[in-house]
Coordinates of C-alpha atoms and ligand atoms in Angstrom, one line a residue:
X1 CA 71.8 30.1 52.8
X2 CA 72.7 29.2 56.3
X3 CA 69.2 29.1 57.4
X4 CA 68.2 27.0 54.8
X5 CA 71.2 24.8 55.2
X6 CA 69.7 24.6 58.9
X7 CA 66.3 23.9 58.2
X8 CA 66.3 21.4 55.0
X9 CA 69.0 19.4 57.1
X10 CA 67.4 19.3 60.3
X11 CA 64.0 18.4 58.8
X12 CA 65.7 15.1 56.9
X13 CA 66.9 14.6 60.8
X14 CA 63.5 15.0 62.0
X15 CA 62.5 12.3 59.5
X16 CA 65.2 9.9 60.0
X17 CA 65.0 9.7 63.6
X18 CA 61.5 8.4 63.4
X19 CA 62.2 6.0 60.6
X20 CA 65.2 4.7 62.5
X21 CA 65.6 2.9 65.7
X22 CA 67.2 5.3 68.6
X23 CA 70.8 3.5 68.8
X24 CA 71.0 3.8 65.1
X25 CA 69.9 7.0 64.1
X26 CA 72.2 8.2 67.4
X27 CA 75.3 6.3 66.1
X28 CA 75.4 7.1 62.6
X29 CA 73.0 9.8 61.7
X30 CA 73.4 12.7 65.1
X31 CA 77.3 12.1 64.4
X32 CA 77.1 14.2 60.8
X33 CA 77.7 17.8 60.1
X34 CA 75.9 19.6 57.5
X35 CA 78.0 21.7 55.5
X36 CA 75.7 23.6 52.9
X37 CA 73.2 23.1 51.2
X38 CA 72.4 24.5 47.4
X39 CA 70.3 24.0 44.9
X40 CA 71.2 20.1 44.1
X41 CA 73.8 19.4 46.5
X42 CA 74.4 19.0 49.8
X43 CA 77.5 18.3 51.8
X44 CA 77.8 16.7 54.9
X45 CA 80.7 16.2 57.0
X46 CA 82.0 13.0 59.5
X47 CA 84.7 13.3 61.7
X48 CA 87.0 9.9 60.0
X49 CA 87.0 8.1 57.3
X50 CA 85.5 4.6 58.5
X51 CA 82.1 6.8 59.0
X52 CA 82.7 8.3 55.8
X53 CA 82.9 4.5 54.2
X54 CA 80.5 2.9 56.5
X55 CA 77.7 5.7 55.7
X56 CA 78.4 5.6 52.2
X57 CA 77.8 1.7 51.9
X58 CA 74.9 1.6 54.1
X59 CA 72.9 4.6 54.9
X60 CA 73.5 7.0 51.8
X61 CA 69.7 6.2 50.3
X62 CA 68.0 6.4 53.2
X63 CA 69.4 10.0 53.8
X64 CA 69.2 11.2 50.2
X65 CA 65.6 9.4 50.5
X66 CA 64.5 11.5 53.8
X67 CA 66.2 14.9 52.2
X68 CA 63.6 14.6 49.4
X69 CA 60.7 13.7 50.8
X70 CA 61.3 16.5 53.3
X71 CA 62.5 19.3 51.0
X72 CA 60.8 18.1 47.9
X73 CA 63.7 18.2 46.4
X74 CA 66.8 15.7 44.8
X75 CA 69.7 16.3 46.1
X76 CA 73.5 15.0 44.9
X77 CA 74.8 14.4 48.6
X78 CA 78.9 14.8 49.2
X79 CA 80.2 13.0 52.1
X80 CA 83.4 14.5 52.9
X81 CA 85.5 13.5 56.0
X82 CA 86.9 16.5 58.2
X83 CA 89.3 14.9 61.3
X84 CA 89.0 18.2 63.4
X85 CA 85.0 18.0 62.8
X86 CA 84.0 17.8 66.7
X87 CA 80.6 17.2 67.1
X88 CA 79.2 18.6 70.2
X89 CA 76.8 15.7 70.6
X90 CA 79.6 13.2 70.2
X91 CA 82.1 14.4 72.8
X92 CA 79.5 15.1 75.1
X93 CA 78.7 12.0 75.1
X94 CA 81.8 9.6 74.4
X95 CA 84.4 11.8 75.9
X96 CA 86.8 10.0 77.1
X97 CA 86.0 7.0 74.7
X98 CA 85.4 8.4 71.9
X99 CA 87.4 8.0 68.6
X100 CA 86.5 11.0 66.8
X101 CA 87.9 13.9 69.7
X102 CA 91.4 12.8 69.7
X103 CA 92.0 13.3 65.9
X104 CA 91.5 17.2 66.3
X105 CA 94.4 19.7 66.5
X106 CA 93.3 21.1 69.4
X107 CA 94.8 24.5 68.6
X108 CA 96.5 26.3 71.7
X109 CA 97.3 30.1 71.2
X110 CA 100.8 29.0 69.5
X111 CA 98.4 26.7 67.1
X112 CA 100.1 23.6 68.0
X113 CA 98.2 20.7 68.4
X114 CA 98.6 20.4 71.9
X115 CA 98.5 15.8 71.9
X116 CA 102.0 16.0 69.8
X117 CA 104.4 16.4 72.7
X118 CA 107.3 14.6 74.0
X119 CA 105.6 12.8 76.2
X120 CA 103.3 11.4 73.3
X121 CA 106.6 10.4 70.8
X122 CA 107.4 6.8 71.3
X123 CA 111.3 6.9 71.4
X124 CA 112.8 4.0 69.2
X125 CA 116.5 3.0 67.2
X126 CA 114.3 5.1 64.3
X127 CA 113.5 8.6 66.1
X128 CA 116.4 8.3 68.9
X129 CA 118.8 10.6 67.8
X130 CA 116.7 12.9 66.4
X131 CA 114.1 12.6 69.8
X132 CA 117.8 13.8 71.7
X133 CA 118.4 16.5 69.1
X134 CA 114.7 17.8 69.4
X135 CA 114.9 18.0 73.3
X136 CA 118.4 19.6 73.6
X137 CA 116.6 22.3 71.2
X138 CA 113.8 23.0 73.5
X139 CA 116.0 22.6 76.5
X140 CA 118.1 25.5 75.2
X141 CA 116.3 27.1 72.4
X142 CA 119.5 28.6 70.0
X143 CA 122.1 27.8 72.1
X144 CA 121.9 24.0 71.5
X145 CA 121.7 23.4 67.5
X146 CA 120.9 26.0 65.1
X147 CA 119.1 25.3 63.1
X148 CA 117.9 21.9 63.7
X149 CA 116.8 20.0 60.4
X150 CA 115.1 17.3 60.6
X151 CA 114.3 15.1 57.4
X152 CA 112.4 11.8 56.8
X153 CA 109.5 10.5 54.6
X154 CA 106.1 10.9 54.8
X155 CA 104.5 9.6 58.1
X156 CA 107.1 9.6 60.0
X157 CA 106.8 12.2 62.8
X158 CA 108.4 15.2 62.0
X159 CA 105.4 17.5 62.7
X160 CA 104.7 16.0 65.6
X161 CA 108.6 16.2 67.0
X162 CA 108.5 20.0 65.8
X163 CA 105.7 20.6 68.0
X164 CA 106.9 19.0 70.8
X165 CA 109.4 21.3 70.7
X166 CA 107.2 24.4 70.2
X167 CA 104.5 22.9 73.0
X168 CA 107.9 22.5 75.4
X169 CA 109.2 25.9 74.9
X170 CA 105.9 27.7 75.3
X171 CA 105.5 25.7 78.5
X172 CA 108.3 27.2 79.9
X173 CA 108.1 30.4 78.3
X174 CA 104.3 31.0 78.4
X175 CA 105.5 34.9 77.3
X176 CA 107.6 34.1 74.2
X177 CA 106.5 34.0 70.4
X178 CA 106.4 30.7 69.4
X179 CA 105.7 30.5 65.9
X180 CA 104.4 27.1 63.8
X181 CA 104.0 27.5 60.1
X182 CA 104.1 24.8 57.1
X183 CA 106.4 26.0 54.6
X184 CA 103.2 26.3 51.9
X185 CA 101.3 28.4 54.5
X186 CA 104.4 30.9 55.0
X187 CA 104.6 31.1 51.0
X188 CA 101.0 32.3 50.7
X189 CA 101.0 34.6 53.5
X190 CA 104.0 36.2 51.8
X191 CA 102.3 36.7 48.7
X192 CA 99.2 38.1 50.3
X193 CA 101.4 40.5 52.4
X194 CA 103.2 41.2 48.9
X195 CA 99.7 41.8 47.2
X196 CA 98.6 43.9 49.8
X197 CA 102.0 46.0 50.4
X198 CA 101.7 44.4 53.8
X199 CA 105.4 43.0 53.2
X200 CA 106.9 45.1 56.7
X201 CA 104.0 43.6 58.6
X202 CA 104.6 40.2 57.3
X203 CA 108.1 40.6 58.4
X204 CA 108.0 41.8 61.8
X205 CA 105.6 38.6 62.3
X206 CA 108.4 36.0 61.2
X207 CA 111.8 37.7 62.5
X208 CA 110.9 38.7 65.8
X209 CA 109.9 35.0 67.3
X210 CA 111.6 33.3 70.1
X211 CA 111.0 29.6 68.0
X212 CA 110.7 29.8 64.6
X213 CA 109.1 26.3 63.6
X214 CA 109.1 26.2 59.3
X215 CA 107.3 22.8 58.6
X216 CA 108.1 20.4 55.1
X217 CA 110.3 23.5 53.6
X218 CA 111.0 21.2 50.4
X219 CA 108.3 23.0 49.3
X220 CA 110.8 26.0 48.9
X221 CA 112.7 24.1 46.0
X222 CA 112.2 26.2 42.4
X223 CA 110.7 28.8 44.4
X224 CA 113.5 31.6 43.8
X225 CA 111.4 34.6 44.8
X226 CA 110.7 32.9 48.4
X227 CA 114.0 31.3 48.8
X228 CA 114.8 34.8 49.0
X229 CA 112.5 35.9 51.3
X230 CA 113.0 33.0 53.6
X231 CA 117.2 33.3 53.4
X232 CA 116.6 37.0 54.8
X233 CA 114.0 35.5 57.1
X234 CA 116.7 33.0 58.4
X235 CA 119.2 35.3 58.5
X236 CA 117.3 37.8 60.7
X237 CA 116.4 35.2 63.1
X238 CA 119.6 33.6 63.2
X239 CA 121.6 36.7 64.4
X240 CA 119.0 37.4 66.9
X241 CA 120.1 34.1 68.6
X242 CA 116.5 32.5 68.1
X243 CA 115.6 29.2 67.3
X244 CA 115.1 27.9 64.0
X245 CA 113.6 24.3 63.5
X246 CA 112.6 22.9 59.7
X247 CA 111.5 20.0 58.6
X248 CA 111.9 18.1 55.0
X249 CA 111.1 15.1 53.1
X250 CA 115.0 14.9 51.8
X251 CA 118.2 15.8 53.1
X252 CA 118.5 19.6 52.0
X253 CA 121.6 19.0 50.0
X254 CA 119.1 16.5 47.6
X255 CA 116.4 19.3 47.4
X256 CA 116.6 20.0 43.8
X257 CA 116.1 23.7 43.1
X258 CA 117.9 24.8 46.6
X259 CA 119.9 27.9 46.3
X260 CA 123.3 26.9 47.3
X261 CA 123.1 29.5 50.2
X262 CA 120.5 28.4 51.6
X263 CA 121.4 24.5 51.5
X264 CA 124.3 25.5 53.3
X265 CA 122.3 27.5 55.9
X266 CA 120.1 24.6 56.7
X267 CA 123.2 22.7 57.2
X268 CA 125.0 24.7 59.8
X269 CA 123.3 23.5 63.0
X270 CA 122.4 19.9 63.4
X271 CA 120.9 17.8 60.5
X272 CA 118.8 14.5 61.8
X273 CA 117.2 11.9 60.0
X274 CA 113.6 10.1 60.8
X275 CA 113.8 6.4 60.0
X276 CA 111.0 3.9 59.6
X277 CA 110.3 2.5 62.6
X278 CA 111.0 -1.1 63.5
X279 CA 108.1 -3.1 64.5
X280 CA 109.0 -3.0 68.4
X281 CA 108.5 0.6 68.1
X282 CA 105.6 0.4 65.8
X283 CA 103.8 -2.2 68.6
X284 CA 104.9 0.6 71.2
X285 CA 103.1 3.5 69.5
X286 CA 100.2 1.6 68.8
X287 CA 99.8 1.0 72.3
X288 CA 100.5 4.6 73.1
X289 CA 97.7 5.5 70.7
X290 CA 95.3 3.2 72.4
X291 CA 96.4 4.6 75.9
X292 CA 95.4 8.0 74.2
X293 CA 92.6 7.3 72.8
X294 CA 90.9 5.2 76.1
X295 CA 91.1 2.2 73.2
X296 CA 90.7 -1.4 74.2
X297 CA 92.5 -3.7 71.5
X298 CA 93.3 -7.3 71.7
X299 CA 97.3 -7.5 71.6
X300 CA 97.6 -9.9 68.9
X301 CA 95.7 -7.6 66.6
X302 CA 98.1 -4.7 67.6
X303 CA 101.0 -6.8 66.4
X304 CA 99.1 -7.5 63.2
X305 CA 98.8 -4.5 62.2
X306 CA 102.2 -3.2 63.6
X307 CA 103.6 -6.0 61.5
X308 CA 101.7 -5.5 58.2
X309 CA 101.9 -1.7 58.3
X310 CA 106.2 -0.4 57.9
X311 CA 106.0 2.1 56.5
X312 CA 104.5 5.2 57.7
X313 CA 102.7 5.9 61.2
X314 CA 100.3 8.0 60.0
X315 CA 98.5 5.2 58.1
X316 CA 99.4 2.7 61.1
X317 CA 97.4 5.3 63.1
X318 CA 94.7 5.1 60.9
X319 CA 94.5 1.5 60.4
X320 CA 94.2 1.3 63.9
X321 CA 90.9 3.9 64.1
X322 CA 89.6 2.1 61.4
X323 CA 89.7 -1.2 63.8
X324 CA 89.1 0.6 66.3
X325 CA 85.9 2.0 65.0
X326 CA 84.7 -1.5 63.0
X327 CA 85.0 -3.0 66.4
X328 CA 83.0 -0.1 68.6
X329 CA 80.3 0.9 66.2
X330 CA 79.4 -2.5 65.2
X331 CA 79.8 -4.3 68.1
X332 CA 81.3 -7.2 65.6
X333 CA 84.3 -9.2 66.5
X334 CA 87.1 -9.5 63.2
X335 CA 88.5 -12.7 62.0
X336 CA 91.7 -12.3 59.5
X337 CA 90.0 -11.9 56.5
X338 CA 87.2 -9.1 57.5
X339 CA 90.1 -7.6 58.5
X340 CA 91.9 -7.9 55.2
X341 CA 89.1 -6.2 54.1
X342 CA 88.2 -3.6 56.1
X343 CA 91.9 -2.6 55.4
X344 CA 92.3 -3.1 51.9
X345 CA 93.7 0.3 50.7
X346 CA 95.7 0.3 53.2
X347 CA 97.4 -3.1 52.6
X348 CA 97.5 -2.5 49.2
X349 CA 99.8 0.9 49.5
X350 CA 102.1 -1.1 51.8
X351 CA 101.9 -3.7 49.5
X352 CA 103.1 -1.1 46.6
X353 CA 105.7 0.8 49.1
X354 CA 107.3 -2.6 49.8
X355 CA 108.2 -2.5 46.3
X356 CA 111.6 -0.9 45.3
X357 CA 113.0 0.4 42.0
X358 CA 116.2 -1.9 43.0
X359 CA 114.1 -4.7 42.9
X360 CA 112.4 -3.8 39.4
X361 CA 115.7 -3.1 37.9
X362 CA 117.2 -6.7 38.7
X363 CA 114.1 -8.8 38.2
X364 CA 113.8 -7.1 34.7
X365 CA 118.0 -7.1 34.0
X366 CA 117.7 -10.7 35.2
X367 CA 114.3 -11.4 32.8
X368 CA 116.5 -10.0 29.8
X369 CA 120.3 -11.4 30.8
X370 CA 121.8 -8.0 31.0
X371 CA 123.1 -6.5 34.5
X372 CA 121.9 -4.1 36.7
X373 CA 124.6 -2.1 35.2
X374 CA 123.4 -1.8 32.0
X375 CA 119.7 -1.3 32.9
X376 CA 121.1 2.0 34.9
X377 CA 123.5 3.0 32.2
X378 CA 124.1 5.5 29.6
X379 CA 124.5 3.0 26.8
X380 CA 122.1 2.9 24.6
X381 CA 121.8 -0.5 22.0
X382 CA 118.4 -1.4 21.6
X383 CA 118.7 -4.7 23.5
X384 CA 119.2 -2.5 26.0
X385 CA 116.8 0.1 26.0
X386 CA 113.7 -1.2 26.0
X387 CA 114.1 -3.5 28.6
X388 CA 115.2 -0.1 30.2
X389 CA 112.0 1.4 29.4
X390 CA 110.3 -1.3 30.6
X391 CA 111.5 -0.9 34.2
X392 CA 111.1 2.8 34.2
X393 CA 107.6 2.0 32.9
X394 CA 107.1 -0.6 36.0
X395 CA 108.6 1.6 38.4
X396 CA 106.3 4.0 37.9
X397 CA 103.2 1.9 38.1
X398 CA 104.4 -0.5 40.7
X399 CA 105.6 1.6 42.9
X400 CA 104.2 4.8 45.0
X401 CA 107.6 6.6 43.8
X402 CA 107.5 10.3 41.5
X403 CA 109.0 10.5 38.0
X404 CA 111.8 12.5 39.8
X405 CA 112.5 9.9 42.2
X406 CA 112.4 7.3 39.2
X407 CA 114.3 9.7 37.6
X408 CA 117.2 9.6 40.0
X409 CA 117.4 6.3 40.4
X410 CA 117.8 5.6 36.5
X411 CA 120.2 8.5 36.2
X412 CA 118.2 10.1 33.7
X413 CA 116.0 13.0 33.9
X414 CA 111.9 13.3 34.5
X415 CA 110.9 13.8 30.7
X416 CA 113.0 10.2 29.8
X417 CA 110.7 8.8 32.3
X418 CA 107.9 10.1 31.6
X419 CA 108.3 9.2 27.6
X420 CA 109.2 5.9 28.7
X421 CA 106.0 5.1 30.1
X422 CA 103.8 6.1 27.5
X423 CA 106.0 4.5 24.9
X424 CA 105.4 1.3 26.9
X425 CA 101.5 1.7 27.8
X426 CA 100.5 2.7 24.0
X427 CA 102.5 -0.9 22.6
X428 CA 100.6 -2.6 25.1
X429 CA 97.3 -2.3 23.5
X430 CA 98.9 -3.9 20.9
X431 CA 101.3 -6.2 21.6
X432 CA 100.1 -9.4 23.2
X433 CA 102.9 -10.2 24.0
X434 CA 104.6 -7.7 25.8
X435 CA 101.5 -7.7 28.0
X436 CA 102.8 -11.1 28.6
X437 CA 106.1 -10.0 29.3
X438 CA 104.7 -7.3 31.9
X439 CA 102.6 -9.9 33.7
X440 CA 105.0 -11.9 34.4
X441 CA 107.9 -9.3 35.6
X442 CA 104.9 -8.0 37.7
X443 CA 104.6 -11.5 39.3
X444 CA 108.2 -11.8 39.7
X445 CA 108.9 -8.8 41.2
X446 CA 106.0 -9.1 43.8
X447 CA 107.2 -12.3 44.5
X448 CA 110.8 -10.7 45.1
X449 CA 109.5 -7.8 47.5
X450 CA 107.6 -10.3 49.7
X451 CA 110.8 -12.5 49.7
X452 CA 112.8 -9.8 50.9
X453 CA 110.1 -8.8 53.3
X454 CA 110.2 -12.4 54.8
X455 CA 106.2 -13.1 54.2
X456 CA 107.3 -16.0 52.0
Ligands
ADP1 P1 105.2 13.7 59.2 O1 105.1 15.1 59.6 O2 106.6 13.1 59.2 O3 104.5 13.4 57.9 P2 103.6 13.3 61.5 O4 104.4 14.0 62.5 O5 102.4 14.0 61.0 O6 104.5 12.8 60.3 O7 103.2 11.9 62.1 C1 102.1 11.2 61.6 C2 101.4 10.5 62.8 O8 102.2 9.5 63.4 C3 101.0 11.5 63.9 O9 99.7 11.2 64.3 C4 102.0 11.3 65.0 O10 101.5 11.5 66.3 C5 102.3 9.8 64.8 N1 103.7 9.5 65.2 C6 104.8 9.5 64.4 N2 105.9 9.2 65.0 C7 105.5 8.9 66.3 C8 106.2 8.4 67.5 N3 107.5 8.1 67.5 N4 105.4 8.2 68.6 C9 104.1 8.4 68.6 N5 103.4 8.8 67.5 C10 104.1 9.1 66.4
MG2 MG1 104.3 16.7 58.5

């Protein structure tokens, strides 16, 4: 397989690199990674996703055209997008400029990804406290706060933070056992090790480490067999006077499915939040990441995108590639609305995060002369609950929020939500009128979250 892989691929090379001028075939053709090749399909691999896009629009025929004409064969082609592809060719050549090297986790012996260090975290009003918190830890692993929690949505640096911790101690400490795991990763190990009777190995790994780094551990809640393992896990490590850092989406007292225990545990040290960032800290990072990255980006651009993207870095951080990459592989300049374009998914989940279930709730209580109080109440009158259902229903397709989330903020339970919503999307079909009714709620409430936002 991996010969033919090798050859079918390298011949469909061969035959592209004569069909297609030099600059061309080196930009977008030497930069892709073959994968494997079978019968029908072959995948290939790009280092981001603006190659993954920009190959798809433009040169997928011509590549599935040279495959068969060199192989004989037809082949479905996958183009999948791997951010720690590195492509010899590629940093050979663009080191230092390059936009694909600097998205890898360049894994150290402690498998940190050696770029998320302090000296990489833009400090701000949003990361301040918990930046201090992080840095007192690695100052004085255990003897500052044990453990140190640190919670905050998606985006918002809380790997990186833990790893600057881990990537500061094992400066220091070149000797000591610094261990990184995601929570997920710790839970499959342990059922291997359980699987395999390996369950003595698997805890001599985890409870004798200097730093014990447990990354997004809401992925513990309703998991009672590894909520146990992990409480002994914790307690083990504890005692020894190590360090224990976790991270989490939600405070761990709003973790549903937390053994009382262990939310108490995870509470005894120092709890910190991540906020989102306000946009002189976005502007800041963004400039960070071009200093990183040897990027060259007109300011007013940065601000753009500092100021349409809130909510989470990560996808600032991508927007910015994606610009980053229009601008160095096309050698095109962008006006505002190739821009728009070129970062149209990306606008559009702000667009949808900007959204809040508050604001639902009042434009639809307002829509129907009832108060917010009554939309989020137990009564239960018919003029009552369906405009109820109604806002669960746009909740959930307005917003990027979970029917626990919803939930929650409806004081009612997931199955109420998630009966809501298809009691509402089968009497669309037919019921002109309530489509009616949705389309204009939708407008209104849009027109509410840009308000609040300030773009109107
Ligand atoms: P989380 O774990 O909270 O989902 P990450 O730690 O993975 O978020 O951060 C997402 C991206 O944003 C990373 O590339 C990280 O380097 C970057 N980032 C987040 N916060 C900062 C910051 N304060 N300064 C610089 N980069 C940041
Ligand atoms: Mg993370």
């Amino acid at each position: 397989m991996r010969k033919e892989k090798n050859t079918v691929w390298e011949q469909a090379c061969h035959h592209l690199k004569e069909t297609l001028p030099a600059d061309i075939y080196e930009k977008w053709i030497a930069v892709i990674q073959c994968r494997c090749v079978e019968e029908d399909r072959a995948v290939l691999v790009v280092g981001n996703d603006f190659y993954q896009s920009w190959l798809e629009e433009h040169y997928l025929p011509l590549i599935k055209d040279a495959l068969a004409v060199t192989s004989g064969r037809n082949f479905q082609i996958e183009l999948a997008v791997d951010y720690n592809l590195i492509s010899e060719k590629t940093e050979k050549k663009e080191k230092g400029t390059s936009i694909l090297p600097a998205r890898r986790a360049s894994a150290t012996p402690t498998n940190l990804n050696k770029n998320y260090t302090f000296d990489s975290f833009v400090v701000g009003p949003s990361n301040q406290f918990a930046h201090a918190a992080a840095i007192a830890s690695a100052q004085s692993p255990s003897r500052a706060y044990n453990p140190l929690f640190v919670y905050g949505g998606v985006g918002l640096g809380k790997t990186h933070l833990m790893q600057a911790i881990g990537n500061f101690v094992a400066s220091k400490h070149p000797r000591g056992k610094i261990c990184y795991t995601t929570c997920e990763a710790f839970t499959n190990e342990y059922i291997e090790a359980l699987q395999a009777n390996m369950l003595s190995k698997f805890r001599k790994k985890y409870r004798t480490v200097e730093v014990l780094m447990i990354d997004d551990v809401h992925f513990l809640a309703g998991k009672e067999r590894m909520q146990e393992e992990f409480f002994h896990t914790f307690n083990a490590i504890f005692e020894n006077h190590k360090q224990i850092v976790m991270t989490s989406d939600r405070p761990a007292g709003e973790l549903s499915g937390l053994t009382p225990r262990l939310v108490s545990r995870f509470e005894w040290g120092l709890v910190v939040e991540l906020e989102t960032p306000d946009i002189e800290t976005r502007v800041a990072i963004l400039r960070k990441k071009c200093e990183q990255l040897a990027l060259t980006i007109d300011q007013g651009l940065l601000f753009y995108l500092a100021e349409r993207i809130s909510s989470n870095i990560r996808r600032l951080e991508g927007a910015l590639i994606r610009v980053a990459s229009f601008i160095s592989l096309t050698g095109q300049g962008l006006d505002r609305s190739k821009l728009e374009y070129l970062l149209r998914d990306t606008l559009d989940q702000e667009k949808q995060h900007a959204i809040s279930i508050e604001n639902i709730q009042k434009t639809v209580a307002e829509h129907f002369d009832l108060r917010v109080s009554d939309i989020v109440g137990p009564r239960r009158p018919k003029n009552i609950a369906w405009p109820r259902q109604l806002a669960m229903y746009l909740s959930r397709t307005m917003t990027d929020r979970s029917f626990p989330v919803i939930g929650d903020a409806f004081d009612r339970n997931h199955a109420t939500i998630v009966h809501a919503c298809q009691q509402v999307k089968t009497r669309q079909y037919e019921d002109l009128k309530l489509r009616q009714t949705l389309a204009l709620l939708q407008q209104r409430i849009s027109h509410n979250a840009q308000k609040a936002g300030g773009k109107l």
